[in-house]
DNA sequence: TATTGGATCGCC
DNA sequence: GCGATCCAATAG
């Protein structure tokens, strides 16, 4: 069951944290794929210099200004796609980047799409998980309250969460807007702060 | 129309 | 540490 739209229609940092431990589900042409979300980042409004909407609306970031609960997929570095979920009320550009997953279902498909078999390398990064799930710009704008691509409850209690600066950006490094499940092996980079 | 650099990854 | 690879955004 997809999470309801109200899950996304609130403060972006809250959504970023509450997505941890939940399941990303994609009914792909190759079969059903599932992964537990273990790492996310928040991008919040035109005042956030690292947000794609920092300089106002453009054709690329248009979906960020739309209603919450939709996917924002964009292409970068000439070869990778990034998957975000749109948050907050329509008209306010904000999103959560899905940075890493723990593979749950469709492992052979994920391995084939990635060209590697090592579990730890399948979906442990934002570019990797899109490659593994074959998520590309054809899914940009898709409604996450639909049945093709969505997030659902993971059935676990709230995980212990660590907050750090976001990865791969040059502005907004003062904000601790990246979060991940403490100790999870599928987080994209070696954890600098590890809770016991 | 030209130029620049990126919410990355994997190999050197 | 660096190259791959291409497109959006900005400048001219």
mmCIF file of C-alpha atoms in Angstrom, chain A:
data_model
loop_
_atom_site.group_PDB
_atom_site.id
_atom_site.type_symbol
_atom_site.label_atom_id
_atom_site.label_comp_id
_atom_site.label_asym_id
_atom_site.label_seq_id
_atom_site.Cartn_x
_atom_site.Cartn_y
_atom_site.Cartn_z
ATOM 1 C CA UNK A 1 0.000 0.000 0.000
ATOM 2 C CA UNK A 2 1.498 3.345 -1.049
ATOM 3 C CA UNK A 3 1.981 5.900 1.696
ATOM 4 C CA UNK A 4 -0.778 8.552 1.549
ATOM 5 C CA UNK A 5 -0.072 11.954 0.038
ATOM 6 C CA UNK A 6 -0.224 13.588 3.461
ATOM 7 C CA UNK A 7 3.001 11.740 4.339
ATOM 8 C CA UNK A 8 4.807 13.942 1.797
ATOM 9 C CA UNK A 9 2.826 17.110 2.450
ATOM 10 C CA UNK A 10 4.853 18.338 5.427
ATOM 11 C CA UNK A 11 8.238 19.563 6.540
ATOM 12 C CA UNK A 12 10.951 18.102 4.270
ATOM 13 C CA UNK A 13 13.373 17.191 7.062
ATOM 14 C CA UNK A 14 10.618 15.201 8.733
ATOM 15 C CA UNK A 15 9.901 13.363 5.490
ATOM 16 C CA UNK A 16 13.623 12.670 4.984
ATOM 17 C CA UNK A 17 13.868 11.066 8.407
ATOM 18 C CA UNK A 18 10.578 9.181 8.268
ATOM 19 C CA UNK A 19 11.450 7.633 4.889
ATOM 20 C CA UNK A 20 14.287 5.717 6.561
ATOM 21 C CA UNK A 21 13.326 2.076 7.054
ATOM 22 C CA UNK A 22 10.461 2.253 4.572
ATOM 23 C CA UNK A 23 10.322 0.289 1.333
ATOM 24 C CA UNK A 24 10.732 1.665 -2.169
ATOM 25 C CA UNK A 25 8.592 -0.476 -4.475
ATOM 26 C CA UNK A 26 8.830 -0.440 -8.269
ATOM 27 C CA UNK A 27 6.689 -2.601 -10.505
ATOM 28 C CA UNK A 28 9.197 -2.534 -13.337
ATOM 29 C CA UNK A 29 8.783 -4.163 -16.758
ATOM 30 C CA UNK A 30 11.259 -6.796 -15.545
ATOM 31 C CA UNK A 31 9.415 -7.622 -12.329
ATOM 32 C CA UNK A 32 8.777 -6.270 -8.859
ATOM 33 C CA UNK A 33 11.754 -4.579 -7.229
ATOM 34 C CA UNK A 34 11.999 -3.582 -3.580
ATOM 35 C CA UNK A 35 14.590 -1.898 -1.424
ATOM 36 C CA UNK A 36 14.651 -0.543 2.116
ATOM 37 C CA UNK A 37 15.489 3.163 2.225
ATOM 38 C CA UNK A 38 18.566 3.651 4.416
ATOM 39 C CA UNK A 39 19.878 7.102 3.428
ATOM 40 C CA UNK A 40 18.229 10.357 2.293
ATOM 41 C CA UNK A 41 18.924 14.069 1.852
ATOM 42 C CA UNK A 42 16.608 17.080 2.078
ATOM 43 C CA UNK A 43 16.569 19.943 -0.444
ATOM 44 C CA UNK A 44 14.384 22.745 0.826
ATOM 45 C CA UNK A 45 13.107 25.699 -1.155
ATOM 46 C CA UNK A 46 14.638 28.607 -3.029
ATOM 47 C CA UNK A 47 16.575 29.711 0.057
ATOM 48 C CA UNK A 48 18.597 26.472 0.007
ATOM 49 C CA UNK A 49 21.629 27.193 -2.233
ATOM 50 C CA UNK A 50 22.101 23.484 -3.021
ATOM 51 C CA UNK A 51 18.491 23.007 -4.120
ATOM 52 C CA UNK A 52 17.777 22.879 -7.855
ATOM 53 C CA UNK A 53 15.156 25.566 -7.248
ATOM 54 C CA UNK A 54 17.695 27.952 -5.681
ATOM 55 C CA UNK A 55 17.431 30.309 -8.680
ATOM 56 C CA UNK A 56 13.728 30.005 -9.215
ATOM 57 C CA UNK A 57 11.683 27.906 -11.612
ATOM 58 C CA UNK A 58 13.274 26.332 -14.707
ATOM 59 C CA UNK A 59 12.052 23.603 -17.050
ATOM 60 C CA UNK A 60 14.118 21.005 -15.208
ATOM 61 C CA UNK A 61 12.931 21.773 -11.681
ATOM 62 C CA UNK A 62 9.274 22.394 -12.603
ATOM 63 C CA UNK A 63 8.121 19.210 -10.880
ATOM 64 C CA UNK A 64 9.551 20.506 -7.590
ATOM 65 C CA UNK A 65 6.946 23.262 -7.610
ATOM 66 C CA UNK A 66 4.125 20.795 -8.106
ATOM 67 C CA UNK A 67 2.109 18.823 -5.554
ATOM 68 C CA UNK A 68 3.810 16.523 -3.000
ATOM 69 C CA UNK A 69 4.037 12.772 -3.466
ATOM 70 C CA UNK A 70 5.459 12.801 -6.976
ATOM 71 C CA UNK A 71 8.867 11.626 -8.248
ATOM 72 C CA UNK A 72 11.529 14.083 -9.428
ATOM 73 C CA UNK A 73 14.075 12.230 -11.551
ATOM 74 C CA UNK A 74 16.930 14.079 -13.208
ATOM 75 C CA UNK A 75 20.059 13.193 -15.174
ATOM 76 C CA UNK A 76 23.534 14.308 -14.100
ATOM 77 C CA UNK A 77 27.257 13.770 -14.702
ATOM 78 C CA UNK A 78 26.430 12.621 -18.200
ATOM 79 C CA UNK A 79 25.487 9.142 -17.033
ATOM 80 C CA UNK A 80 23.482 8.936 -13.813
ATOM 81 C CA UNK A 81 19.911 9.496 -12.733
ATOM 82 C CA UNK A 82 18.844 10.685 -9.281
ATOM 83 C CA UNK A 83 15.527 9.831 -7.636
ATOM 84 C CA UNK A 84 13.769 12.359 -5.388
ATOM 85 C CA UNK A 85 10.329 12.551 -3.824
ATOM 86 C CA UNK A 86 8.536 15.889 -3.817
ATOM 87 C CA UNK A 87 7.534 17.245 -0.409
ATOM 88 C CA UNK A 88 5.539 20.121 1.108
ATOM 89 C CA UNK A 89 2.634 22.025 -0.333
ATOM 90 C CA UNK A 90 2.221 22.763 -4.012
ATOM 91 C CA UNK A 91 4.128 25.889 -5.004
ATOM 92 C CA UNK A 92 6.950 25.351 -2.472
ATOM 93 C CA UNK A 93 9.898 23.627 -4.204
ATOM 94 C CA UNK A 94 11.322 20.900 -1.954
ATOM 95 C CA UNK A 95 12.319 17.267 -2.255
ATOM 96 C CA UNK A 96 14.070 14.350 -0.595
ATOM 97 C CA UNK A 97 16.858 12.615 -2.516
ATOM 98 C CA UNK A 98 16.856 8.836 -2.052
ATOM 99 C CA UNK A 99 20.571 8.128 -1.608
ATOM 100 C CA UNK A 100 20.780 4.450 -0.735
ATOM 101 C CA UNK A 101 18.730 1.292 -0.409
ATOM 102 C CA UNK A 102 19.182 -2.138 1.112
ATOM 103 C CA UNK A 103 18.212 -4.689 -1.579
ATOM 104 C CA UNK A 104 15.058 -6.623 -0.610
ATOM 105 C CA UNK A 105 13.400 -8.114 -3.687
ATOM 106 C CA UNK A 106 14.374 -8.712 -7.303
ATOM 107 C CA UNK A 107 18.050 -9.198 -6.466
ATOM 108 C CA UNK A 108 18.927 -11.021 -9.732
ATOM 109 C CA UNK A 109 17.410 -8.161 -11.730
ATOM 110 C CA UNK A 110 19.298 -5.568 -9.701
ATOM 111 C CA UNK A 111 22.531 -7.496 -10.233
ATOM 112 C CA UNK A 112 21.954 -7.752 -13.967
ATOM 113 C CA UNK A 113 21.111 -4.051 -14.339
ATOM 114 C CA UNK A 114 24.212 -3.053 -12.366
ATOM 115 C CA UNK A 115 26.610 -5.571 -13.830
ATOM 116 C CA UNK A 116 27.858 -6.539 -10.375
ATOM 117 C CA UNK A 117 26.823 -9.253 -7.915
ATOM 118 C CA UNK A 118 28.152 -7.825 -4.650
ATOM 119 C CA UNK A 119 25.108 -6.925 -2.506
ATOM 120 C CA UNK A 120 26.963 -4.005 -0.962
ATOM 121 C CA UNK A 121 27.516 -2.399 -4.368
ATOM 122 C CA UNK A 122 24.024 -2.833 -5.816
ATOM 123 C CA UNK A 123 22.116 0.152 -4.437
ATOM 124 C CA UNK A 124 24.528 1.899 -2.027
ATOM 125 C CA UNK A 125 24.416 5.277 -3.767
ATOM 126 C CA UNK A 126 21.920 7.524 -5.569
ATOM 127 C CA UNK A 127 23.272 6.758 -9.049
ATOM 128 C CA UNK A 128 23.643 3.070 -8.299
ATOM 129 C CA UNK A 129 20.102 2.574 -7.091
ATOM 130 C CA UNK A 130 18.636 4.241 -10.174
ATOM 131 C CA UNK A 131 20.798 2.070 -12.398
ATOM 132 C CA UNK A 132 19.778 -1.057 -10.449
ATOM 133 C CA UNK A 133 16.061 -0.202 -10.617
ATOM 134 C CA UNK A 134 16.348 1.216 -14.167
ATOM 135 C CA UNK A 135 14.804 4.455 -13.013
ATOM 136 C CA UNK A 136 15.239 7.179 -15.643
ATOM 137 C CA UNK A 137 13.653 10.413 -16.782
ATOM 138 C CA UNK A 138 10.644 8.544 -18.178
ATOM 139 C CA UNK A 139 9.531 8.279 -14.529
ATOM 140 C CA UNK A 140 9.956 11.996 -13.833
ATOM 141 C CA UNK A 141 6.713 13.343 -12.397
ATOM 142 C CA UNK A 142 5.113 9.969 -11.734
ATOM 143 C CA UNK A 143 2.597 9.953 -8.863
ATOM 144 C CA UNK A 144 3.958 8.033 -5.889
ATOM 145 C CA UNK A 145 0.407 7.493 -4.687
ATOM 146 C CA UNK A 146 -0.120 5.299 -7.750
ATOM 147 C CA UNK A 147 0.666 1.601 -8.169
ATOM 148 C CA UNK A 148 3.800 1.610 -10.344
ATOM 149 C CA UNK A 149 6.384 3.352 -8.181
ATOM 150 C CA UNK A 150 5.735 4.086 -4.515
ATOM 151 C CA UNK A 151 6.946 3.887 -0.918
ATOM 152 C CA UNK A 152 5.269 1.739 1.716
ATOM 153 C CA UNK A 153 5.651 0.938 5.396
ATOM 154 C CA UNK A 154 8.638 -1.237 6.237
ATOM 155 C CA UNK A 155 7.119 -2.825 9.307
ATOM 156 C CA UNK A 156 10.011 -1.977 11.555
ATOM 157 C CA UNK A 157 10.224 0.289 14.555
ATOM 158 C CA UNK A 158 11.781 3.724 14.054
ATOM 159 C CA UNK A 159 15.497 3.256 13.321
ATOM 160 C CA UNK A 160 18.309 5.111 15.030
ATOM 161 C CA UNK A 161 19.224 8.005 12.738
ATOM 162 C CA UNK A 162 22.458 9.951 12.125
ATOM 163 C CA UNK A 163 22.483 13.473 10.577
ATOM 164 C CA UNK A 164 25.435 14.872 8.556
ATOM 165 C CA UNK A 165 26.089 17.518 5.884
ATOM 166 C CA UNK A 166 24.908 16.585 2.403
ATOM 167 C CA UNK A 167 27.261 14.823 -0.036
ATOM 168 C CA UNK A 168 28.700 16.173 -3.283
ATOM 169 C CA UNK A 169 27.570 19.778 -2.961
ATOM 170 C CA UNK A 170 29.615 22.953 -2.472
ATOM 171 C CA UNK A 171 26.992 25.196 -0.857
ATOM 172 C CA UNK A 172 24.833 24.673 2.193
ATOM 173 C CA UNK A 173 27.425 22.532 3.935
ATOM 174 C CA UNK A 174 26.476 24.125 7.253
ATOM 175 C CA UNK A 175 23.162 22.269 7.189
ATOM 176 C CA UNK A 176 22.906 18.717 8.554
ATOM 177 C CA UNK A 177 20.328 17.654 5.989
ATOM 178 C CA UNK A 178 21.586 14.155 5.141
ATOM 179 C CA UNK A 179 20.354 11.323 7.303
ATOM 180 C CA UNK A 180 20.879 7.587 7.389
ATOM 181 C CA UNK A 181 20.162 4.539 9.504
ATOM 182 C CA UNK A 182 22.962 4.230 12.059
ATOM 183 C CA UNK A 183 25.268 1.323 11.338
ATOM 184 C CA UNK A 184 23.558 0.224 8.128
ATOM 185 C CA UNK A 185 26.059 -1.322 5.710
ATOM 186 C CA UNK A 186 24.276 -0.083 2.596
ATOM 187 C CA UNK A 187 24.750 3.635 3.303
ATOM 188 C CA UNK A 188 26.628 5.301 0.415
ATOM 189 C CA UNK A 189 29.820 6.323 2.153
ATOM 190 C CA UNK A 190 31.863 5.163 5.062
ATOM 191 C CA UNK A 191 30.178 6.616 8.102
ATOM 192 C CA UNK A 192 32.191 9.302 9.791
ATOM 193 C CA UNK A 193 30.121 9.197 12.939
ATOM 194 C CA UNK A 194 29.093 5.741 14.013
ATOM 195 C CA UNK A 195 26.766 5.268 16.958
ATOM 196 C CA UNK A 196 27.046 2.156 19.032
#
